[in-house]
Amino acid sequence: MHSFSVTIEPRFYETDALGHINNASIAAWLEIVRMKFIASLCTDESYEAQSWILASLQIDFIAETFFGDDVIGRVAGAEAGNTSLTVFCEMHLGGNLTVKAKAVLVFMDDKTRAPTRVPEFLRKQLGASS
Amino acid sequence: MHSFSVTIEPRFYETDALGHINNASIAAWLEIVRMKFIASLCTDESYEAQSWILASLQIDFIAETFFGDDVIGRVAGAEAGNTSLTVFCEMHLGGNLTVKAKAVLVFMDDKTRAPTRVPEFLRKQLGASS
Amino acid sequence: MHSFSVTIEPRFYETDALGHINNASIAAWLEIVRMKFIASLCTDESYEAQSWILASLQIDFIAETFFGDDVIGRVAGAEAGNTSLTVFCEMHLGGNLTVKAKAVLVFMDDKTRAPTRVPEFLRKQLGASS
Amino acid sequence: MHSFSVTIEPRFYETDALGHINNASIAAWLEIVRMKFIASLCTDESYEAQSWILASLQIDFIAETFFGDDVIGRVAGAEAGNTSLTVFCEMHLGGNLTVKAKAVLVFMDDKTRAPTRVPEFLRKQLGASS
């Protein structure tokens, strides 16, 4: 898998009254990382955001995130199942790990809205065994 | 025009690091008030949210809004133009006026996506001169 | 543990271009349920939101959530550890389970900002063995 | 006044079920532009976000904003009053004007929380007559 990271600039309104970035904004940022990662795999193919439905999301909040410095969202790994894609993300602020997350996405057929097999060109890039 | 108000319960994540509700959340709350107000006028008719496009929004922040107590969003007036609807809102917290706002919405034809005349049943309720 | 549920009214701006409520809004709603649940346990004691830091969040998206009908957020269980509180939540829409979630919160001493033992009055209500 | 613009990358969760960026996200983006603009004026001085309170916000939605391409947020003008700062913003997407906005901020004394005179180094940069 290629190395992939995204820079996220915290926005002031994403803070909360505890003075740090609210956990729901972290969940939202993870969507940015996932979507950009998937788009990066699809350079030769059309990409449809609606093809991927989030099935589960696990977030470990390792350290607080504050407004002021950029956050690096990095994809630490990705695995294709038959109809699913598992993406492991990390976030770093100032060189420190702040967030670890695991998202499971299901690939949907745009017409039938049923889970369907992850396309071969994606499986290849992710090193999935066929 | 009938009297109309909505109770909005501030959510913790809508605060920001200044300790109060962020201004963008106030803008968001105003959408709740507007949509519920319009829905309240449409009891006998089908209601389509996509029929109304926000053309302009003016918000005066009179006093800070804090997490903890309910906010009352009240429609203080509404006027139908030919293809537009102007809605005047106020928000109160603990009996004090916190926000005054004016929104101009344009009524869109669902098929042509062009501005179209505000329906008569709405005009009547708003006391618009035909 | 007492039965606890909260009614959440989806807001239009919480939808996304896929036509359903965005996953980050679900994460945000879970904070509402958790905070109200903890507040409900603290009727005789002062309650400080800043005493609880979210350590991890697991969300299973069972079914899509749409704008239009109320969502019921229910606490299905809660367990006190030494310095932590694990809260199990479910969300239902129109009688169907849409979300299952597990949050682990850490109780912080307001002055030292270090994890500290969950107070006895909370442990008792949650049936924790001392 | 120096020329100032910020690039904003729309995030998928900022769309709504109408398929475009929700108006409340536009209000939120305007805060990003304002804060970065003020920070750009304060290179030689300490900058305190809490020194500026939003007093009013006027947004004209000229055209819809969609997910996919970057938005340019530009400060089209700024005027210092005695204790206030008026900032005129525009947003462009693909070369087209999508948003015009005017924000009035009040400069607060950090200790007394009362409006106080906009500092001279800011007034000079904005070309305010003393």
Tab-separated table of N, CA and C in Angstrom, chain D:
chain	number	residue	atom	x	y	z
D	1	MET	N	-4.983	48.436	2.591
D	1	MET	CA	-5.095	47.109	3.192
D	1	MET	C	-4.443	46.090	2.279
D	2	HIS	N	-3.723	45.136	2.863
D	2	HIS	CA	-3.111	44.122	2.008
D	2	HIS	C	-4.183	43.156	1.480
D	3	SER	N	-3.846	42.546	0.362
D	3	SER	CA	-4.759	41.562	-0.207
D	3	SER	C	-4.706	40.295	0.626
D	4	PHE	N	-5.840	39.680	0.873
D	4	PHE	CA	-5.846	38.507	1.725
D	4	PHE	C	-6.865	37.489	1.237
D	5	SER	N	-6.408	36.240	1.074
D	5	SER	CA	-7.370	35.191	0.740
D	5	SER	C	-6.934	33.872	1.365
D	6	VAL	N	-7.888	33.016	1.548
D	6	VAL	CA	-7.708	31.720	2.188
D	6	VAL	C	-8.350	30.677	1.290
D	7	THR	N	-7.709	29.540	1.156
D	7	THR	CA	-8.324	28.447	0.411
D	7	THR	C	-9.037	27.522	1.383
D	8	ILE	N	-10.288	27.249	1.093
D	8	ILE	CA	-11.088	26.358	1.943
D	8	ILE	C	-11.490	25.148	1.117
D	9	GLU	N	-11.192	23.995	1.664
D	9	GLU	CA	-11.529	22.763	0.968
D	9	GLU	C	-12.836	22.242	1.564
D	10	PRO	N	-13.921	22.256	0.814
D	10	PRO	CA	-15.193	21.767	1.364
D	10	PRO	C	-15.039	20.332	1.844
D	11	ARG	N	-15.705	20.009	2.910
D	11	ARG	CA	-15.667	18.665	3.478
D	11	ARG	C	-16.996	17.995	3.206
D	12	PHE	N	-16.951	16.694	2.949
D	12	PHE	CA	-18.184	16.024	2.530
D	12	PHE	C	-19.299	16.186	3.555
D	13	TYR	N	-18.972	16.120	4.833
D	13	TYR	CA	-20.024	16.208	5.855
D	13	TYR	C	-20.598	17.616	5.961
D	14	GLU	N	-20.038	18.572	5.243
D	14	GLU	CA	-20.608	19.927	5.233
D	14	GLU	C	-21.700	20.062	4.168
D	15	THR	N	-21.843	19.047	3.333
D	15	THR	CA	-22.985	19.030	2.417
D	15	THR	C	-24.248	18.709	3.210
D	16	ASP	N	-25.400	18.964	2.599
D	16	ASP	CA	-26.648	18.491	3.193
D	16	ASP	C	-27.443	17.733	2.138
D	17	ALA	N	-28.638	17.299	2.505
D	17	ALA	CA	-29.403	16.421	1.619
D	17	ALA	C	-29.855	17.116	0.340
D	18	LEU	N	-29.680	18.428	0.245
D	18	LEU	CA	-29.950	19.113	-1.019
D	18	LEU	C	-28.772	18.971	-1.985
D	19	GLY	N	-27.683	18.366	-1.498
D	19	GLY	CA	-26.556	18.090	-2.385
D	19	GLY	C	-25.510	19.188	-2.440
D	20	HIS	N	-25.759	20.270	-1.719
D	20	HIS	CA	-24.772	21.361	-1.710
D	20	HIS	C	-24.268	21.599	-0.284
D	21	ILE	N	-23.319	22.511	-0.161
D	21	ILE	CA	-22.810	22.864	1.167
D	21	ILE	C	-23.900	23.611	1.933
D	22	ASN	N	-24.169	23.166	3.150
D	22	ASN	CA	-25.217	23.792	3.952
D	22	ASN	C	-24.828	25.222	4.351
D	23	ASN	N	-25.832	26.072	4.450
D	23	ASN	CA	-25.576	27.489	4.754
D	23	ASN	C	-24.849	27.687	6.087
D	24	ALA	N	-25.080	26.804	7.046
D	24	ALA	CA	-24.402	26.974	8.343
D	24	ALA	C	-22.905	26.706	8.212
D	25	SER	N	-22.534	25.850	7.267
D	25	SER	CA	-21.101	25.625	7.032
D	25	SER	C	-20.457	26.857	6.396
D	26	ILE	N	-21.218	27.553	5.568
D	26	ILE	CA	-20.703	28.804	4.993
D	26	ILE	C	-20.446	29.815	6.113
D	27	ALA	N	-21.386	29.906	7.045
D	27	ALA	CA	-21.187	30.809	8.191
D	27	ALA	C	-19.930	30.412	8.951
D	28	ALA	N	-19.723	29.121	9.089
D	28	ALA	CA	-18.543	28.629	9.802
D	28	ALA	C	-17.261	28.964	9.039
D	29	TRP	N	-17.292	28.800	7.732
D	29	TRP	CA	-16.103	29.115	6.915
D	29	TRP	C	-15.733	30.588	7.034
D	30	LEU	N	-16.759	31.431	7.139
D	30	LEU	CA	-16.472	32.867	7.241
D	30	LEU	C	-15.662	33.163	8.500
D	31	GLU	N	-15.890	32.386	9.546
D	31	GLU	CA	-15.078	32.568	10.768
D	31	GLU	C	-13.617	32.243	10.491
D	32	ILE	N	-13.385	31.205	9.696
D	32	ILE	CA	-11.998	30.853	9.339
D	32	ILE	C	-11.327	32.034	8.632
D	33	VAL	N	-12.027	32.589	7.644
D	33	VAL	CA	-11.454	33.694	6.871
D	33	VAL	C	-11.164	34.886	7.772
D	34	ARG	N	-12.140	35.253	8.601
D	34	ARG	CA	-11.965	36.401	9.496
D	34	ARG	C	-10.792	36.205	10.447
D	35	MET	N	-10.741	35.027	11.062
D	35	MET	CA	-9.694	34.803	12.062
D	35	MET	C	-8.307	34.795	11.434
D	36	LYS	N	-8.197	34.201	10.271
D	36	LYS	CA	-6.899	34.174	9.600
D	36	LYS	C	-6.517	35.575	9.115
D	37	PHE	N	-7.502	36.326	8.677
D	37	PHE	CA	-7.226	37.700	8.251
D	37	PHE	C	-6.696	38.525	9.423
D	38	ILE	N	-7.372	38.444	10.551
D	38	ILE	CA	-6.931	39.221	11.721
D	38	ILE	C	-5.547	38.744	12.166
D	39	ALA	N	-5.349	37.434	12.157
D	39	ALA	CA	-4.027	36.920	12.532
D	39	ALA	C	-2.947	37.457	11.593
D	40	SER	N	-3.298	37.621	10.313
D	40	SER	CA	-2.306	38.100	9.336
D	40	SER	C	-1.905	39.550	9.601
D	41	LEU	N	-2.764	40.263	10.304
D	41	LEU	CA	-2.477	41.669	10.623
D	41	LEU	C	-1.642	41.787	11.892
D	42	CYS	N	-1.508	40.681	12.597
D	42	CYS	CA	-0.935	40.711	13.946
D	42	CYS	C	0.426	40.028	14.003
D	43	THR	N	1.161	40.081	12.923
D	43	THR	CA	2.418	39.321	12.882
D	43	THR	C	3.421	39.784	13.935
D	44	ASP	N	3.368	41.054	14.267
D	44	ASP	CA	4.360	41.565	15.223
D	44	ASP	C	3.806	41.657	16.634
D	45	GLU	N	2.579	41.299	16.782
D	45	GLU	CA	1.928	41.486	18.079
D	45	GLU	C	1.279	40.176	18.482
D	46	SER	N	1.071	40.028	19.769
D	46	SER	CA	0.380	38.826	20.209
D	46	SER	C	-1.073	38.918	19.746
D	47	TYR	N	-1.600	37.805	19.450
D	47	TYR	CA	-2.954	37.744	18.920
D	47	TYR	C	-3.827	36.892	19.830
D	48	GLU	N	-4.939	37.432	20.251
D	48	GLU	CA	-5.826	36.689	21.128
D	48	GLU	C	-7.192	36.562	20.475
D	49	ALA	N	-7.536	35.335	20.115
D	49	ALA	CA	-8.822	35.119	19.446
D	49	ALA	C	-9.977	35.619	20.305
D	50	GLN	N	-9.832	35.465	21.617
D	50	GLN	CA	-10.944	35.831	22.493
D	50	GLN	C	-11.140	37.337	22.594
D	51	SER	N	-10.268	38.083	21.940
D	51	SER	CA	-10.409	39.535	21.980
D	51	SER	C	-11.505	40.031	21.031
D	52	TRP	N	-11.956	39.177	20.130
D	52	TRP	CA	-12.917	39.615	19.126
D	52	TRP	C	-14.228	38.854	19.277
D	53	ILE	N	-15.294	39.622	19.452
D	53	ILE	CA	-16.622	39.018	19.570
D	53	ILE	C	-17.425	39.406	18.333
D	54	LEU	N	-18.108	38.433	17.757
D	54	LEU	CA	-18.913	38.715	16.572
D	54	LEU	C	-20.202	39.420	16.982
D	55	ALA	N	-20.413	40.606	16.452
D	55	ALA	CA	-21.620	41.365	16.793
D	55	ALA	C	-22.713	41.164	15.754
D	56	SER	N	-22.328	41.079	14.481
D	56	SER	CA	-23.343	40.813	13.463
D	56	SER	C	-22.704	40.192	12.240
D	57	LEU	N	-23.529	39.483	11.518
D	57	LEU	CA	-23.072	38.758	10.337
D	57	LEU	C	-24.163	38.844	9.279
D	58	GLN	N	-23.774	39.294	8.112
D	58	GLN	CA	-24.711	39.359	6.978
D	58	GLN	C	-24.128	38.501	5.868
D	59	ILE	N	-24.899	37.538	5.396
D	59	ILE	CA	-24.420	36.662	4.323
D	59	ILE	C	-25.396	36.706	3.157
D	60	ASP	N	-24.872	36.974	1.981
D	60	ASP	CA	-25.684	36.846	0.765
D	60	ASP	C	-25.213	35.612	0.021
D	61	PHE	N	-26.123	34.700	-0.195
D	61	PHE	CA	-25.804	33.460	-0.899
D	61	PHE	C	-26.086	33.686	-2.382
D	62	ILE	N	-25.018	33.920	-3.135
D	62	ILE	CA	-25.163	34.302	-4.550
D	62	ILE	C	-25.353	33.066	-5.417
D	63	ALA	N	-24.617	32.037	-5.111
D	63	ALA	CA	-24.717	30.785	-5.887
D	63	ALA	C	-24.425	29.625	-4.950
D	64	GLU	N	-24.911	28.471	-5.310
D	64	GLU	CA	-24.691	27.294	-4.476
D	64	GLU	C	-23.211	26.917	-4.456
D	65	THR	N	-22.790	26.319	-3.346
D	65	THR	CA	-21.429	25.808	-3.217
D	65	THR	C	-21.499	24.288	-3.157
D	66	PHE	N	-20.656	23.649	-3.936
D	66	PHE	CA	-20.690	22.194	-3.997
D	66	PHE	C	-19.397	21.588	-3.483
D	67	PHE	N	-19.480	20.363	-3.068
D	67	PHE	CA	-18.317	19.590	-2.661
D	67	PHE	C	-17.511	19.215	-3.888
D	68	GLY	N	-16.201	19.259	-3.783
D	68	GLY	CA	-15.371	18.772	-4.880
D	68	GLY	C	-14.232	19.699	-5.243
D	69	ASP	N	-14.511	20.989	-5.296
D	69	ASP	CA	-13.454	21.934	-5.646
D	69	ASP	C	-13.206	22.902	-4.501
D	70	ASP	N	-12.006	23.465	-4.480
D	70	ASP	CA	-11.652	24.413	-3.428
D	70	ASP	C	-12.434	25.715	-3.566
D	71	VAL	N	-12.696	26.303	-2.440
D	71	VAL	CA	-13.334	27.609	-2.376
D	71	VAL	C	-12.275	28.625	-1.962
D	72	ILE	N	-12.291	29.771	-2.597
D	72	ILE	CA	-11.388	30.855	-2.194
D	72	ILE	C	-12.186	31.851	-1.368
D	73	GLY	N	-11.765	32.051	-0.141
D	73	GLY	CA	-12.374	33.068	0.721
D	73	GLY	C	-11.477	34.293	0.732
D	74	ARG	N	-11.989	35.419	0.289
D	74	ARG	CA	-11.175	36.616	0.101
D	74	ARG	C	-11.723	37.745	0.964
D	75	VAL	N	-10.840	38.489	1.586
D	75	VAL	CA	-11.270	39.679	2.306
D	75	VAL	C	-11.275	40.832	1.315
D	76	ALA	N	-12.464	41.358	1.059
D	76	ALA	CA	-12.612	42.405	0.043
D	76	ALA	C	-12.467	43.792	0.630
D	77	GLY	N	-12.404	43.874	1.954
D	77	GLY	CA	-12.254	45.169	2.599
D	77	GLY	C	-12.404	45.016	4.097
D	78	ALA	N	-11.864	45.974	4.824
D	78	ALA	CA	-11.978	45.954	6.283
D	78	ALA	C	-11.864	47.368	6.791
D	79	GLU	N	-12.696	47.695	7.755
D	79	GLU	CA	-12.722	49.055	8.287
D	79	GLU	C	-12.745	48.994	9.811
D	80	ALA	N	-11.865	49.779	10.420
D	80	ALA	CA	-11.867	49.862	11.875
D	80	ALA	C	-12.735	51.024	12.320
D	81	GLY	N	-13.653	50.757	13.237
D	81	GLY	CA	-14.360	51.826	13.945
D	81	GLY	C	-13.597	52.080	15.233
D	82	ASN	N	-14.268	52.643	16.199
D	82	ASN	CA	-13.570	52.900	17.454
D	82	ASN	C	-13.264	51.582	18.173
D	83	THR	N	-14.314	50.806	18.439
D	83	THR	CA	-14.109	49.528	19.119
D	83	THR	C	-14.484	48.359	18.215
D	84	SER	N	-14.762	48.639	16.953
D	84	SER	CA	-15.252	47.570	16.075
D	84	SER	C	-14.389	47.414	14.832
D	85	LEU	N	-14.548	46.279	14.222
D	85	LEU	CA	-13.866	45.972	12.971
D	85	LEU	C	-14.908	45.367	12.032
D	86	THR	N	-15.066	45.971	10.860
D	86	THR	CA	-16.004	45.445	9.877
D	86	THR	C	-15.199	44.775	8.776
D	87	VAL	N	-15.506	43.519	8.507
D	87	VAL	CA	-14.764	42.747	7.514
D	87	VAL	C	-15.717	42.317	6.398
D	88	PHE	N	-15.350	42.649	5.170
D	88	PHE	CA	-16.132	42.258	4.003
D	88	PHE	C	-15.463	41.063	3.338
D	89	CYS	N	-16.206	39.983	3.177
D	89	CYS	CA	-15.649	38.760	2.585
D	89	CYS	C	-16.402	38.379	1.329
D	90	GLU	N	-15.679	37.705	0.467
D	90	GLU	CA	-16.304	37.080	-0.699
D	90	GLU	C	-15.806	35.654	-0.789
D	91	MET	N	-16.635	34.789	-1.322
D	91	MET	CA	-16.164	33.440	-1.618
D	91	MET	C	-16.376	33.169	-3.098
D	92	HIS	N	-15.401	32.470	-3.662
D	92	HIS	CA	-15.454	32.123	-5.079
D	92	HIS	C	-15.217	30.635	-5.241
D	93	LEU	N	-15.933	30.070	-6.179
D	93	LEU	CA	-15.780	28.645	-6.500
D	93	LEU	C	-15.687	28.542	-8.022
D	94	GLY	N	-14.569	28.038	-8.491
D	94	GLY	CA	-14.402	27.890	-9.938
D	94	GLY	C	-14.504	29.216	-10.661
D	95	GLY	N	-14.040	30.294	-10.016
D	95	GLY	CA	-14.057	31.596	-10.662
D	95	GLY	C	-15.360	32.356	-10.508
D	96	ASN	N	-16.366	31.724	-9.914
D	96	ASN	CA	-17.657	32.385	-9.739
D	96	ASN	C	-17.861	32.827	-8.298
D	97	LEU	N	-18.418	34.006	-8.143
D	97	LEU	CA	-18.756	34.508	-6.819
D	97	LEU	C	-19.919	33.686	-6.265
D	98	THR	N	-19.740	33.123	-5.080
D	98	THR	CA	-20.810	32.320	-4.475
D	98	THR	C	-21.396	32.973	-3.232
D	99	VAL	N	-20.578	33.754	-2.527
D	99	VAL	CA	-21.006	34.310	-1.243
D	99	VAL	C	-20.422	35.711	-1.081
D	100	LYS	N	-21.245	36.620	-0.580
D	100	LYS	CA	-20.745	37.915	-0.110
D	100	LYS	C	-21.150	38.053	1.349
D	101	ALA	N	-20.263	38.552	2.166
D	101	ALA	CA	-20.592	38.626	3.585
D	101	ALA	C	-19.964	39.843	4.224
D	102	LYS	N	-20.602	40.279	5.287
D	102	LYS	CA	-20.104	41.414	6.071
D	102	LYS	C	-20.208	41.031	7.536
D	103	ALA	N	-19.100	41.112	8.233
D	103	ALA	CA	-19.102	40.769	9.655
D	103	ALA	C	-18.642	41.978	10.449
D	104	VAL	N	-19.308	42.228	11.549
D	104	VAL	CA	-18.876	43.286	12.465
D	104	VAL	C	-18.413	42.627	13.758
D	105	LEU	N	-17.157	42.872	14.087
D	105	LEU	CA	-16.556	42.310	15.292
D	105	LEU	C	-16.303	43.431	16.282
D	106	VAL	N	-16.404	43.110	17.551
D	106	VAL	CA	-16.112	44.099	18.592
D	106	VAL	C	-14.865	43.644	19.332
D	107	PHE	N	-13.974	44.594	19.563
D	107	PHE	CA	-12.722	44.289	20.243
D	107	PHE	C	-12.933	44.419	21.751
D	108	MET	N	-12.645	43.321	22.455
D	108	MET	CA	-12.942	43.270	23.889
D	108	MET	C	-11.644	43.304	24.693
D	109	ASP	N	-11.694	44.019	25.786
D	109	ASP	CA	-10.595	43.974	26.743
D	109	ASP	C	-10.643	42.613	27.441
D	110	ASP	N	-9.517	41.905	27.408
D	110	ASP	CA	-9.523	40.533	27.909
D	110	ASP	C	-9.882	40.449	29.389
D	111	LYS	N	-9.567	41.500	30.126
D	111	LYS	CA	-9.823	41.429	31.574
D	111	LYS	C	-11.209	41.933	31.941
D	112	THR	N	-11.577	43.084	31.409
D	112	THR	CA	-12.867	43.656	31.812
D	112	THR	C	-14.026	43.111	30.990
D	113	ARG	N	-13.733	42.439	29.871
D	113	ARG	CA	-14.776	41.965	28.956
D	113	ARG	C	-15.687	43.102	28.494
D	114	ALA	N	-15.123	44.288	28.364
D	114	ALA	CA	-15.869	45.429	27.830
D	114	ALA	C	-15.250	45.820	26.496
D	115	PRO	N	-16.051	46.384	25.585
D	115	PRO	CA	-15.512	46.845	24.306
D	115	PRO	C	-14.413	47.856	24.557
D	116	THR	N	-13.379	47.745	23.772
D	116	THR	CA	-12.245	48.655	23.968
D	116	THR	C	-11.713	49.064	22.598
D	117	ARG	N	-10.921	50.108	22.563
D	117	ARG	CA	-10.478	50.682	21.301
D	117	ARG	C	-9.592	49.694	20.535
D	118	VAL	N	-9.867	49.591	19.235
D	118	VAL	CA	-9.053	48.740	18.370
D	118	VAL	C	-7.619	49.271	18.407
D	119	PRO	N	-6.626	48.397	18.644
D	119	PRO	CA	-5.238	48.843	18.812
D	119	PRO	C	-4.727	49.633	17.605
D	120	GLU	N	-3.806	50.534	17.890
D	120	GLU	CA	-3.296	51.424	16.838
D	120	GLU	C	-2.613	50.669	15.708
D	121	PHE	N	-1.879	49.600	16.043
D	121	PHE	CA	-1.141	48.908	14.975
D	121	PHE	C	-2.109	48.262	13.983
D	122	LEU	N	-3.305	47.915	14.467
D	122	LEU	CA	-4.318	47.391	13.550
D	122	LEU	C	-4.951	48.531	12.758
D	123	ARG	N	-5.236	49.621	13.416
D	123	ARG	CA	-5.868	50.764	12.755
D	123	ARG	C	-4.982	51.257	11.614
D	124	LYS	N	-3.683	51.283	11.862
D	124	LYS	CA	-2.755	51.757	10.825
D	124	LYS	C	-2.818	50.861	9.595
D	125	GLN	N	-2.784	49.579	9.834
D	125	GLN	CA	-2.792	48.642	8.711
D	125	GLN	C	-4.083	48.722	7.911
D	126	LEU	N	-5.159	49.058	8.592
D	126	LEU	CA	-6.452	49.134	7.916
D	126	LEU	C	-6.707	50.519	7.353
D	127	GLY	N	-5.749	51.420	7.590
D	127	GLY	CA	-5.897	52.761	7.033
D	127	GLY	C	-6.975	53.581	7.710
D	128	ALA	N	-7.264	53.244	8.977
D	128	ALA	CA	-8.288	53.997	9.697
D	128	ALA	C	-7.770	55.383	10.026
D	129	SER	N	-8.656	56.366	9.893
D	129	SER	CA	-8.286	57.704	10.344
D	129	SER	C	-8.314	57.666	11.858
D	130	SER	N	-7.299	58.240	12.482
D	130	SER	CA	-7.259	58.177	13.944
D	130	SER	C	-8.284	59.180	14.494
